[in-house]
Coordinates of C-alpha atoms in Angstrom, one line a residue:
M1 CA 25.5 44.2 7.3
R2 CA 29.0 45.5 7.0
L3 CA 30.4 42.7 9.0
H4 CA 28.5 40.0 6.9
A5 CA 29.8 41.8 3.8
A6 CA 33.3 41.5 5.1
Y7 CA 32.9 37.8 5.7
A8 CA 31.5 37.4 2.2
R9 CA 34.4 39.2 0.6
A10 CA 36.9 37.1 2.6
L11 CA 35.2 33.9 1.5
R12 CA 34.9 35.0 -2.1
A13 CA 38.6 35.9 -2.2
H14 CA 39.4 32.5 -0.6
G15 CA 41.0 34.4 2.3
A16 CA 39.2 32.1 4.8
A17 CA 38.2 28.5 4.8
G18 CA 34.5 28.1 4.3
T19 CA 31.7 26.5 2.3
A20 CA 29.4 27.8 -0.4
A21 CA 26.6 27.6 2.1
E22 CA 28.4 30.0 4.5
L23 CA 29.1 32.4 1.6
A24 CA 25.4 32.3 0.7
R25 CA 24.3 33.0 4.3
H26 CA 26.7 36.0 4.7
A27 CA 25.9 37.4 1.3
R28 CA 22.1 37.3 2.0
A29 CA 22.7 39.0 5.4
A30 CA 24.7 41.7 3.6
H31 CA 21.9 42.1 1.0
D32 CA 24.3 41.0 -1.8
L33 CA 21.6 38.8 -3.4
V34 CA 23.5 38.2 -6.7
T35 CA 26.4 36.6 -4.8
A36 CA 23.9 34.8 -2.5
A37 CA 22.1 33.3 -5.5
R38 CA 25.3 31.9 -7.1
A39 CA 26.6 30.7 -3.8
S40 CA 23.3 28.9 -3.1
I41 CA 23.6 27.0 -6.3
R42 CA 27.2 25.9 -5.5
A43 CA 26.0 25.0 -2.0
G44 CA 23.4 22.7 -3.5
E45 CA 26.0 21.1 -5.7
E46 CA 28.3 20.5 -2.7
A47 CA 25.4 19.0 -0.7
M48 CA 24.5 16.6 -3.5
T49 CA 28.1 15.4 -3.7
V50 CA 28.1 14.3 -0.1
G51 CA 24.7 12.7 -0.1
G52 CA 22.6 15.5 1.3
P53 CA 19.7 15.9 -1.1
D54 CA 17.4 17.5 1.5
E55 CA 19.9 20.3 2.2
A56 CA 20.6 20.6 -1.6
A57 CA 17.0 21.1 -2.3
R58 CA 16.8 23.9 0.2
H59 CA 19.8 25.7 -1.4
Y60 CA 18.4 25.3 -4.9
E61 CA 15.0 26.5 -3.9
L62 CA 16.5 29.5 -2.2
A63 CA 18.4 30.3 -5.4
L64 CA 15.2 30.0 -7.4
E65 CA 13.5 32.4 -5.0
L66 CA 16.3 34.9 -5.3
V67 CA 16.6 34.9 -9.1
S68 CA 12.8 35.4 -9.4
D69 CA 13.5 39.0 -8.3
P70 CA 13.9 40.9 -11.5
D71 CA 16.7 43.1 -10.0
V72 CA 18.6 40.0 -8.8
A73 CA 18.1 38.3 -12.1
A74 CA 19.4 41.3 -14.0
G75 CA 22.5 41.3 -11.7
V76 CA 23.1 37.6 -12.1
D77 CA 22.8 37.8 -15.9
D78 CA 25.1 40.8 -16.1
D79 CA 27.6 39.6 -13.6
A80 CA 30.6 41.9 -13.6
A81 CA 32.9 38.9 -13.1
G82 CA 31.8 37.6 -16.5
R83 CA 30.6 34.3 -15.0
E84 CA 28.3 32.0 -17.0
R85 CA 24.6 33.0 -17.0
I86 CA 22.3 31.0 -14.6
D87 CA 20.0 28.7 -16.5
R88 CA 16.8 29.1 -14.5
V89 CA 15.1 26.0 -16.0
D90 CA 18.2 23.9 -15.2
L91 CA 18.1 25.3 -11.7
A92 CA 14.4 24.3 -11.3
T93 CA 15.2 20.8 -12.6
R94 CA 18.0 20.4 -10.1
A95 CA 15.8 21.6 -7.2
C96 CA 13.1 19.1 -8.2
A97 CA 15.6 16.2 -8.5
A98 CA 17.1 17.0 -5.1
A99 CA 13.7 17.2 -3.5
V100 CA 12.7 13.8 -5.1
S101 CA 15.9 12.2 -3.8
A102 CA 15.1 13.5 -0.3
G103 CA 11.7 11.9 -0.5
H104 CA 9.7 15.2 -0.9
V105 CA 8.0 14.2 -4.1
F106 CA 4.9 16.2 -3.7
R107 CA 7.0 19.3 -3.0
A108 CA 9.0 18.6 -6.1
L109 CA 5.9 18.3 -8.2
A110 CA 4.5 21.5 -6.9
L111 CA 7.8 23.3 -7.6
A112 CA 8.0 22.0 -11.1
Q113 CA 4.4 22.9 -11.9
D114 CA 4.9 26.4 -10.5
Q115 CA 8.0 27.0 -12.6
L116 CA 6.1 25.8 -15.7
R117 CA 3.2 28.1 -14.8
V118 CA 5.5 31.2 -14.6
L119 CA 7.5 30.4 -17.7
P120 CA 7.1 33.4 -20.1
A121 CA 4.9 32.7 -23.1
D122 CA 7.7 33.7 -25.4
A123 CA 10.2 31.3 -23.7
P124 CA 12.1 29.0 -26.1
D125 CA 10.3 25.7 -26.9
V126 CA 13.3 23.8 -25.5
D127 CA 12.8 25.4 -22.1
R128 CA 9.1 24.5 -22.0
V129 CA 10.0 20.9 -23.0
R130 CA 12.5 20.6 -20.2
L131 CA 9.9 21.8 -17.6
L132 CA 7.2 19.6 -19.1
L133 CA 9.6 16.7 -18.8
T134 CA 10.4 17.5 -15.1
V135 CA 6.7 17.7 -14.2
A136 CA 5.9 14.4 -16.0
S137 CA 8.9 12.4 -14.6
T138 CA 8.1 13.6 -11.0
A139 CA 4.3 12.9 -11.3
L140 CA 5.1 9.3 -12.5
L141 CA 6.5 8.6 -9.0
I142 CA 3.4 9.2 -7.0
D143 CA -0.4 9.0 -7.2
S144 CA -1.5 12.3 -8.7
R145 CA -4.2 13.7 -10.8
V146 CA -1.6 14.9 -13.4
D147 CA -2.2 13.6 -16.9
V148 CA 1.4 12.6 -17.5
L149 CA 0.8 11.2 -21.0
A150 CA -0.8 14.5 -22.1
L151 CA 2.3 16.3 -20.8
T152 CA 4.8 14.1 -22.5
T153 CA 2.8 14.1 -25.7
D154 CA 2.8 17.9 -25.7
A155 CA 6.6 17.9 -25.0
V156 CA 7.3 15.5 -27.9
G157 CA 5.3 17.7 -30.2
R158 CA 7.2 20.8 -29.1
L159 CA 10.7 19.3 -29.2
P160 CA 12.9 21.3 -31.6
A161 CA 14.7 19.4 -34.3
D162 CA 18.0 20.7 -33.0
A163 CA 17.3 19.8 -29.4
P164 CA 20.2 18.2 -27.5
D165 CA 20.3 14.4 -27.9
A166 CA 20.4 13.9 -24.2
L167 CA 17.1 15.8 -23.8
R168 CA 15.6 13.9 -26.6
A169 CA 16.6 10.5 -25.1
Q170 CA 15.2 11.5 -21.7
L171 CA 11.9 12.7 -23.2
L172 CA 11.5 9.5 -25.3
N173 CA 12.1 7.4 -22.2
I174 CA 9.6 9.2 -20.0
H175 CA 7.1 9.3 -22.8
A176 CA 7.5 5.5 -23.0
R177 CA 6.9 5.2 -19.2
A178 CA 3.8 7.4 -19.5
N179 CA 2.4 5.2 -22.2
A180 CA 3.2 2.0 -20.2
D181 CA 1.5 3.6 -17.2
R182 CA -1.7 3.8 -19.2
A183 CA -1.3 0.2 -20.5
R184 CA -0.5 1.4 -24.0
D185 CA 2.2 -1.2 -24.3
D186 CA 2.7 -1.2 -28.1
D187 CA 3.4 2.6 -28.1
A188 CA 5.4 2.3 -24.9
G189 CA 7.7 -0.4 -26.4
R190 CA 8.3 1.7 -29.5
W191 CA 9.2 4.8 -27.6
A192 CA 11.4 2.9 -25.1
G193 CA 13.2 1.1 -27.9
E194 CA 14.0 4.5 -29.6
A195 CA 15.2 5.9 -26.2
Q196 CA 17.4 2.9 -25.6
V197 CA 19.1 3.1 -29.0
L198 CA 19.7 6.9 -28.8
A199 CA 20.9 6.7 -25.2
R200 CA 23.5 4.1 -25.9
R201 CA 24.7 6.0 -28.9
I202 CA 25.4 9.1 -26.9
G203 CA 26.7 7.2 -23.9
R204 CA 23.8 7.9 -21.5
L205 CA 23.8 4.5 -19.8
D206 CA 21.4 5.7 -17.1
I207 CA 18.7 6.4 -19.7
A208 CA 19.4 3.2 -21.6
V209 CA 19.0 1.0 -18.5
D210 CA 15.8 2.8 -17.5
A211 CA 14.4 2.2 -21.0
T212 CA 15.4 -1.5 -20.6
T213 CA 13.5 -1.7 -17.4
T214 CA 10.4 -0.3 -19.1
L215 CA 10.7 -2.8 -21.9
A216 CA 11.1 -5.6 -19.3
R217 CA 7.9 -4.6 -17.6
I218 CA 6.1 -4.7 -21.0
D219 CA 7.4 -8.2 -21.6
E220 CA 6.1 -9.4 -18.3
R221 CA 2.7 -8.0 -19.0
A222 CA 2.7 -9.6 -22.4
G223 CA 3.0 -13.0 -20.7
D224 CA 6.8 -13.5 -20.9
P225 CA 8.0 -13.2 -17.3
Q226 CA 11.2 -15.2 -18.0
K227 CA 12.3 -12.8 -20.7
S228 CA 11.5 -9.9 -18.3
E229 CA 13.5 -11.5 -15.5
V230 CA 16.6 -11.9 -17.8
A231 CA 16.4 -8.3 -19.0
L232 CA 15.9 -6.9 -15.5
T233 CA 18.8 -8.9 -14.1
A234 CA 21.0 -7.7 -16.9
A235 CA 19.9 -4.1 -16.3
V236 CA 20.7 -4.4 -12.6
G237 CA 24.2 -5.6 -13.4
E238 CA 24.9 -3.0 -16.0
A239 CA 23.7 -0.1 -13.8
R240 CA 25.7 -1.3 -10.9
S241 CA 28.9 -1.7 -12.8
S242 CA 28.6 1.8 -14.2
G243 CA 27.6 3.4 -10.9
E244 CA 24.1 4.5 -12.0
I245 CA 22.4 4.2 -8.7
S246 CA 18.9 5.5 -9.8
A247 CA 18.7 3.1 -12.7
E248 CA 19.9 0.3 -10.5
L249 CA 17.3 0.9 -7.8
R250 CA 14.5 1.1 -10.3
S251 CA 15.6 -2.2 -12.0
L252 CA 16.0 -4.0 -8.7
F253 CA 12.6 -2.8 -7.5
N254 CA 11.0 -4.0 -10.6
L255 CA 12.8 -7.3 -10.5
A256 CA 11.5 -7.8 -7.0
G257 CA 8.0 -6.8 -8.1
L258 CA 8.2 -9.4 -10.9
H259 CA 8.8 -12.2 -8.4
Y260 CA 6.1 -10.8 -6.1
E261 CA 3.5 -10.8 -9.0
L262 CA 4.4 -14.4 -9.8
G263 CA 3.8 -15.4 -6.2
R264 CA 7.5 -15.9 -5.4
V265 CA 7.3 -13.8 -2.3
P266 CA 10.4 -15.2 -0.4
Q267 CA 12.5 -14.3 -3.5
A268 CA 10.9 -10.9 -3.8
L269 CA 11.6 -10.3 -0.1
G270 CA 15.3 -10.9 -0.6
I271 CA 15.5 -8.4 -3.5
Y272 CA 13.4 -5.8 -1.8
Q273 CA 15.8 -6.0 1.2
Q274 CA 18.7 -5.6 -1.3
T275 CA 17.2 -2.6 -2.9
W276 CA 16.5 -1.0 0.5
N277 CA 20.1 -1.6 1.6
R278 CA 21.5 -0.1 -1.7
A279 CA 19.5 3.0 -1.1
L280 CA 20.9 3.3 2.4
E281 CA 24.5 2.8 1.0
A282 CA 23.9 5.5 -1.6
R283 CA 22.5 7.9 1.1
V284 CA 19.1 8.2 -0.6
P285 CA 16.9 6.1 1.8
W286 CA 13.8 8.2 1.1
G287 CA 14.3 8.6 -2.6
P288 CA 12.4 6.8 -5.4
Y289 CA 12.4 3.0 -5.0
G290 CA 14.5 3.0 -1.8
M291 CA 11.6 4.1 0.3
E292 CA 9.2 1.9 -1.6
A293 CA 11.6 -1.1 -1.2
R294 CA 11.5 -0.6 2.6
W295 CA 7.7 -0.6 2.6
M296 CA 7.6 -3.8 0.4
T297 CA 10.3 -5.4 2.6
G298 CA 7.9 -5.1 5.5
T299 CA 4.9 -6.2 3.5
A300 CA 6.6 -9.2 2.0
A301 CA 7.9 -10.2 5.5
Y302 CA 4.4 -9.9 6.8
I303 CA 3.1 -12.2 4.1
V304 CA 5.8 -14.9 4.6
G305 CA 5.2 -14.9 8.3
D306 CA 8.3 -13.0 9.5
W307 CA 6.4 -10.5 11.6
D308 CA 9.5 -9.4 13.5
L309 CA 11.3 -8.3 10.3
A310 CA 8.1 -6.6 9.2
A311 CA 7.9 -4.6 12.5
D312 CA 11.6 -3.6 12.0
A313 CA 10.9 -2.3 8.5
F314 CA 7.9 -0.3 9.6
D315 CA 9.5 1.1 12.7
L316 CA 10.6 4.8 12.4
T317 CA 11.8 5.3 15.9
G318 CA 14.8 7.7 15.9
E319 CA 14.3 8.6 12.3
S320 CA 13.1 11.8 10.6
P321 CA 11.5 10.7 7.4
P322 CA 9.8 13.0 4.9
E323 CA 6.0 13.1 5.4
L324 CA 5.1 10.8 2.5
A325 CA 7.5 8.1 3.7
E326 CA 6.2 8.4 7.2
A327 CA 2.6 8.2 6.1
L328 CA 3.2 5.2 3.9
L329 CA 5.2 3.2 6.5
H330 CA 2.7 4.0 9.2
A331 CA -0.2 2.9 6.9
A332 CA 1.6 -0.4 6.0
G333 CA 2.4 -1.1 9.6
L334 CA -1.3 -1.0 10.5
E335 CA -1.7 -4.3 8.8
L336 CA 0.6 -5.9 11.3
A337 CA -1.3 -4.1 14.1
A338 CA -4.5 -5.6 12.8
G339 CA -3.1 -9.1 12.7
R340 CA -2.1 -8.8 16.3
G341 CA -5.4 -7.2 17.3
R342 CA -3.9 -3.8 18.3
V343 CA -7.1 -1.8 18.3
D344 CA -5.2 1.1 20.0
Q345 CA -3.7 1.8 16.6
L346 CA -7.1 3.0 15.3
E347 CA -5.8 6.5 16.3
V348 CA -3.2 6.1 13.5
V349 CA -6.0 5.5 11.0
S350 CA -7.5 8.9 12.0
N351 CA -4.2 10.6 11.6
L352 CA -3.7 9.2 8.1
R353 CA -7.2 10.1 6.8
S354 CA -6.0 13.4 5.2
W355 CA -3.6 11.4 3.0
W356 CA -6.4 9.4 1.3
L357 CA -7.0 12.1 -1.3
R358 CA -3.3 12.6 -2.0
D359 CA -2.1 9.0 -2.3
G360 CA -4.5 6.1 -3.2
L361 CA -2.1 3.5 -1.9
I362 CA -2.1 5.0 1.6
G363 CA -5.9 5.0 1.5
I364 CA -6.0 1.3 0.6
L365 CA -3.4 0.2 3.2
T366 CA -5.2 2.2 5.9
G367 CA -8.6 0.9 4.9
V368 CA -7.5 -2.8 4.9
A369 CA -6.3 -2.5 8.5
A370 CA -9.1 -0.3 9.7
I371 CA -11.8 -2.7 8.5
D372 CA -10.2 -5.6 10.5
L373 CA -9.5 -3.5 13.6
L374 CA -13.0 -2.2 13.7
G375 CA -14.4 -5.6 12.9
H376 CA -12.5 -7.1 15.8
Q377 CA -14.4 -4.7 18.1
G378 CA -17.7 -5.5 16.5
G379 CA -17.9 -2.1 14.8
V380 CA -19.3 -3.4 11.5
A381 CA -21.1 -0.2 10.7
A382 CA -17.9 1.8 11.2
A383 CA -16.0 -0.7 9.1
S384 CA -18.6 -0.4 6.3
A385 CA -18.2 3.4 6.5
I386 CA -14.4 3.2 6.2
H387 CA -14.8 0.8 3.3
A388 CA -17.1 3.3 1.5
D389 CA -14.8 6.2 2.3
V390 CA -11.7 4.4 0.9
L391 CA -13.5 3.5 -2.3
T392 CA -14.6 7.1 -2.9
S393 CA -11.2 8.6 -2.0
V394 CA -9.1 6.2 -4.1
S395 CA -11.5 6.3 -7.1
T396 CA -11.1 10.1 -7.0
V397 CA -7.4 10.1 -6.8
W398 CA -7.0 7.5 -9.5
Q399 CA -9.9 8.9 -11.6
N400 CA -11.2 5.4 -12.0
P401 CA -14.1 3.7 -10.1
V402 CA -13.0 0.1 -10.8
W403 CA -9.6 -1.1 -9.5
A404 CA -8.3 -4.5 -8.4
A405 CA -7.3 -3.6 -4.8
R406 CA -11.0 -3.3 -3.9
I407 CA -11.3 -7.1 -4.1
R408 CA -9.3 -7.4 -0.9
L409 CA -11.3 -4.6 0.8
D410 CA -14.5 -6.2 -0.2
A411 CA -13.4 -9.7 1.1
L412 CA -12.4 -8.4 4.5
L413 CA -15.7 -6.4 5.0
M414 CA -17.7 -9.4 3.7
G415 CA -16.1 -11.5 6.5
H416 CA -17.2 -9.1 9.2
L417 CA -20.7 -8.9 7.8
A418 CA -20.9 -12.7 7.8
A419 CA -19.7 -12.9 11.4
T420 CA -22.4 -10.4 12.4
A421 CA -25.4 -12.2 10.8
P422 CA -26.2 -14.8 13.5
H423 CA -26.9 -12.1 16.1
A424 CA -28.8 -9.9 13.8
S425 CA -32.6 -9.7 13.5
S426 CA -34.4 -11.1 10.5
E427 CA -34.7 -7.7 8.9
E428 CA -31.0 -6.9 9.7
R429 CA -29.9 -10.2 8.2
V430 CA -31.8 -9.3 4.9
N431 CA -29.9 -6.0 4.9
L432 CA -26.6 -7.7 5.5
A433 CA -27.3 -10.1 2.7
G434 CA -28.1 -7.1 0.4
Q435 CA -24.9 -5.3 1.4
G436 CA -23.0 -8.5 0.6
E437 CA -24.6 -8.7 -2.8
A438 CA -23.4 -5.1 -3.5
L439 CA -19.9 -6.0 -2.4
V440 CA -19.7 -9.1 -4.5
A441 CA -20.9 -7.1 -7.5
G442 CA -18.1 -4.6 -7.0
T443 CA -15.6 -7.5 -6.6
E444 CA -16.7 -9.2 -9.7
A445 CA -16.5 -6.0 -11.7
A446 CA -12.9 -5.4 -10.5
A447 CA -12.0 -9.0 -11.2
D448 CA -13.4 -8.9 -14.7
K449 CA -11.5 -5.7 -15.5
A450 CA -8.3 -7.2 -14.1
E451 CA -8.7 -10.3 -16.2
R452 CA -9.1 -8.2 -19.4
R453 CA -5.8 -6.4 -18.9
P454 CA -2.7 -7.4 -20.8
R455 CA -1.3 -8.7 -17.5
R456 CA -4.0 -10.9 -15.9
M457 CA -4.6 -11.3 -12.2
G458 CA -1.7 -12.8 -10.3
P459 CA -1.7 -15.2 -7.3
E460 CA -2.4 -12.5 -4.8
G461 CA -5.5 -11.2 -6.6
R462 CA -6.8 -14.7 -7.2
A463 CA -6.4 -15.6 -3.5
W464 CA -8.4 -12.6 -2.4
L465 CA -11.0 -13.2 -5.0
A466 CA -11.5 -16.8 -3.8
R467 CA -11.6 -15.5 -0.2
G468 CA -14.3 -12.9 -1.1
R469 CA -16.4 -15.5 -2.8
A470 CA -16.1 -17.9 0.2
E471 CA -17.0 -15.1 2.6
H472 CA -20.1 -14.3 0.5
A473 CA -21.1 -18.0 0.7
R474 CA -20.6 -17.9 4.5
L475 CA -22.8 -14.7 4.7
R476 CA -25.5 -16.4 2.7
W477 CA -25.3 -19.4 4.9
L478 CA -25.4 -17.5 8.2
S479 CA -28.1 -15.0 7.1
G480 CA -30.3 -17.7 5.7
V481 CA -30.9 -15.5 2.6
D482 CA -30.4 -17.5 -0.6
A483 CA -28.2 -20.0 1.3
V484 CA -25.7 -22.1 -0.5
S485 CA -25.5 -25.9 0.1
Q486 CA -23.0 -27.4 2.5
E487 CA -21.0 -28.8 -0.4
Q488 CA -20.8 -25.4 -2.0
L489 CA -19.7 -23.8 1.3
I490 CA -17.0 -26.4 1.8
D491 CA -15.7 -26.1 -1.8
A492 CA -15.5 -22.3 -1.5
W493 CA -13.4 -22.4 1.6
Q494 CA -11.2 -25.2 0.4
H495 CA -10.5 -23.1 -2.7
A496 CA -9.7 -20.1 -0.6
V497 CA -7.2 -22.1 1.4
S498 CA -5.7 -23.5 -1.8
E499 CA -5.3 -20.1 -3.5
F500 CA -3.6 -18.5 -0.4
E501 CA -1.2 -21.5 -0.3
V502 CA -0.2 -20.8 -3.9
F503 CA 0.5 -17.2 -3.0
G504 CA 2.2 -18.1 0.3
H505 CA 0.4 -15.7 2.6
V506 CA 1.0 -17.5 5.9
Y507 CA -1.5 -15.6 8.1
E508 CA -4.3 -15.6 5.5
I509 CA -3.8 -19.4 4.9
A510 CA -4.4 -19.8 8.7
R511 CA -7.4 -17.5 8.8
S512 CA -9.0 -19.4 5.9
R513 CA -8.2 -22.7 7.5
A514 CA -9.9 -21.6 10.7
R515 CA -13.1 -20.8 8.8
L516 CA -12.9 -24.0 6.8
A517 CA -12.6 -25.9 10.1
A518 CA -15.8 -24.3 11.3
V519 CA -17.6 -25.3 8.1
L520 CA -16.2 -28.9 8.3
R521 CA -17.3 -29.3 11.9
A522 CA -20.8 -28.0 11.1
T523 CA -21.2 -30.5 8.2
G524 CA -20.1 -33.6 10.1
H525 CA -16.4 -33.8 9.4
P526 CA -14.8 -33.5 12.9
A527 CA -11.5 -35.1 12.1
E528 CA -10.8 -32.9 9.1
A529 CA -12.0 -29.9 11.1
S530 CA -9.6 -30.6 13.9
A531 CA -6.7 -30.9 11.5
E532 CA -7.4 -27.6 9.9
A533 CA -7.9 -25.9 13.2
S534 CA -4.7 -27.3 14.7
A535 CA -2.7 -26.0 11.7
A536 CA -4.3 -22.6 11.9
R537 CA -3.7 -22.5 15.7
A538 CA 0.0 -23.3 15.4
V539 CA 0.5 -20.3 13.0
A540 CA -1.6 -18.0 15.2
N541 CA 0.4 -18.9 18.3
R542 CA 3.7 -18.3 16.5
L543 CA 2.7 -15.0 15.1
G544 CA 0.9 -13.7 18.2
A545 CA -2.3 -13.2 16.1
E546 CA -4.8 -12.7 18.9
P547 CA -7.9 -12.1 16.7
L548 CA -7.3 -15.5 15.0
L549 CA -6.7 -17.2 18.3
S550 CA -10.0 -15.8 19.6
E551 CA -11.7 -17.2 16.6
L552 CA -10.1 -20.6 17.1
R553 CA -10.9 -21.0 20.7
V554 CA -14.5 -21.9 20.0
L555 CA -13.4 -24.8 17.8
G556 CA -12.0 -26.7 20.8
G557 CA -8.8 -28.8 20.8
R558 CA -5.5 -28.0 22.4
G559 CA -5.1 -24.4 23.3
G560 CA -8.7 -23.7 22.2
A561 CA -10.6 -23.5 25.5
G562 CA -13.1 -20.7 25.8
R563 CA -14.2 -18.9 28.9
Q564 CA -14.5 -20.7 32.2
P565 CA -18.1 -21.7 32.8
Q566 CA -20.0 -19.9 35.5
A567 CA -21.2 -21.9 38.4
A568 CA -24.8 -23.0 37.8
S569 CA -27.7 -23.5 40.2
R570 CA -28.6 -26.8 41.6
G571 CA -24.9 -27.8 41.6
A572 CA -24.8 -27.9 37.8
S573 CA -22.6 -25.8 35.4
L574 CA -22.9 -24.8 31.8
T575 CA -20.1 -25.3 29.3
A576 CA -18.8 -22.4 27.2
R577 CA -20.7 -23.9 24.2
E578 CA -23.9 -24.2 26.2
E579 CA -23.6 -20.6 27.3
E580 CA -23.4 -19.6 23.6
V581 CA -26.4 -21.7 22.7
L582 CA -28.4 -20.3 25.7
A583 CA -27.7 -16.7 24.6
L584 CA -28.9 -17.4 21.1
V585 CA -32.0 -19.1 22.5
A586 CA -32.6 -15.9 24.5
E587 CA -32.5 -13.9 21.2
G588 CA -35.4 -16.1 19.9
R589 CA -33.3 -18.1 17.5
S590 CA -34.5 -21.4 16.2
N591 CA -32.3 -24.5 16.4
G592 CA -31.6 -24.2 12.6
E593 CA -30.6 -20.5 13.0
I594 CA -28.3 -21.4 16.0
A595 CA -26.8 -24.2 14.0
R596 CA -25.9 -21.9 11.1
G597 CA -24.6 -19.3 13.4
L598 CA -22.3 -21.6 15.3
F599 CA -21.4 -23.9 12.4
I600 CA -22.8 -27.0 14.2
S601 CA -25.6 -29.3 13.2
A602 CA -29.2 -28.7 14.3
K603 CA -29.1 -32.1 16.1
T604 CA -26.2 -30.9 18.2
V605 CA -28.1 -27.7 19.0
S606 CA -31.0 -29.8 20.2
V607 CA -28.8 -31.8 22.5
H608 CA -27.3 -28.6 24.0
V609 CA -30.7 -27.2 24.6
S610 CA -31.8 -30.3 26.4
N611 CA -28.7 -30.3 28.6
I612 CA -29.3 -26.6 29.4
M613 CA -32.9 -27.2 30.4
A614 CA -31.8 -30.1 32.6
K615 CA -29.0 -28.2 34.3
L616 CA -31.2 -25.2 35.0
G617 CA -34.1 -27.3 36.1
A618 CA -36.4 -25.8 33.4
G619 CA -39.3 -27.4 31.7
S620 CA -39.0 -25.3 28.5
R621 CA -36.7 -23.1 26.5
T622 CA -38.6 -20.0 27.8
E623 CA -38.2 -21.1 31.4
A624 CA -34.5 -21.8 30.9
V625 CA -34.0 -18.2 29.6
A626 CA -36.0 -16.8 32.5
V627 CA -33.9 -18.7 35.0
A628 CA -30.6 -17.7 33.4
R629 CA -31.6 -14.0 33.4
R630 CA -32.7 -14.2 37.0
E631 CA -29.3 -15.7 38.0
G632 CA -27.3 -13.3 35.8
R633 CA -26.0 -16.0 33.5
L634 CA -26.7 -14.4 30.1
T635 CA -23.7 -12.7 28.7
E636 CA -22.8 -12.0 25.1
P637 CA -21.5 -15.3 23.6
T638 CA -18.1 -15.7 22.0
G639 CA -17.3 -17.6 18.9
V640 CA -17.5 -17.9 15.1
S641 CA -20.6 -15.8 15.1
H642 CA -18.7 -12.7 16.4
P643 CA -17.2 -10.2 14.0
R644 CA -13.6 -11.3 14.4
G645 CA -12.6 -11.0 10.7

């Protein structure tokens, strides 16, 4: 202790070169906690100036811990050197800001809430307002059960008339964002306008630009995306010229989001990459909007078909991200794994399960991939369970049972239900059809709510809605329960292809085309079916999308060969398609049921059955099945009827 005390005296007297962090360490070891508290604050400031928010947060939090001791607090406040009194609320705000910049948003929120909880009842209103503002602004960054609008409303009501203008401008700005987050756009616009005027008057450009971004979001939701784009572009330039990196990142991220919502995904991708790079340059890669920009870079790259770029964005090899960033990027990367059929990645789904009740977005991203990965394996029951679990978890986090993202979850699960129907029993097909009806009811409720919002459903939502409706038509066709007409089935799938083309989702265009090809082939349009299948196959080969390639193999054509036929008795052999038909005959399916399951005509099925009987030397369907079983020919068929998503 004496040795550490000597080091502390030397550092304090500037007799030795050293940092505030070193002084804090030696002072703590010497039990000079007053010096340690002040040195920890300076250490936090030094860390922030060199781009070390994680280290700064640790120093600030240590200082908060020290000054929570009444004896230390008394010593700090009555410092013999006459130094300025430590503002504990300001210290808490700094600690939260540093933690947020380091990507530890949940930790920052917990810290702010704790400081608000222990604030003395007789504390000045201005101190309570500052902490309410810190809790609210932090909670806005993540999925949380915090009622942000209630907090900011309370703070506005408590704000003293003589409060500093900077605090007033910050509060008005965050109150505007809280209103906008609840779609109260008229109130949000009024508060943001007041914040903008006040911030410019007092020279707080960071707050003014942030308020401009909020106003631009409101314009976009009101149906004026061009005005929003102009405002956001101006906000980016103003923030950049003045060095306000936080405001610049938020404006850039929202500008990219505007392009994405309008279906301009390539443009959005470029701006997301720019935002991610700016965060790296500013040494805040895990802070607000930088980390989200990296996630959206990967997502947008996946959509436009640049799967190598997507893999790079999601790859965390050699990095040490905060837990939220790690969970989000792993969840987003699962979508790429599902597209490539990486069923080994189901382990990641299990690892992320604990996050579903903390962050709804992670639940949705994980669920989307898990439904496809399980569906590829034929685990429709498990996929249904995941779907239900995600709906429950996200509805709990968001405190809302109806949300637009479920449209996509419903569509994906509906596809796997449809693919299962041909091999199900009559009772099971009725149950599958009933499950499909429940899914489509949820989808339509979400779509109806989305269409009644100020900002109506964009190209992405419309594409998944069309896909879900097409999958429901396919389920009805394959289950034979309330089946649609051939014309309705073709129209539904053509519409799904068209909507995904508008959005520009390369992989989902190809998946929809593959299923349209199957429908066209079944309804007597072989040339059109071949064209759709060829286009889908080219995309699947380029992306390495094995599940889609498996689905396409049964459609024939170049690169579409199925399994090699087994050698048949009497010198004959069965084709891959004949093996499929034989397996369905063995399940007791009629020609009509087999036709629906394989998307071919009943006449074609009859021809296949005749050929099978001739090759096996059988006089009836029953005898053909008996011969095939005796010779070990019956294996599970491959094809459209399988749950391949």
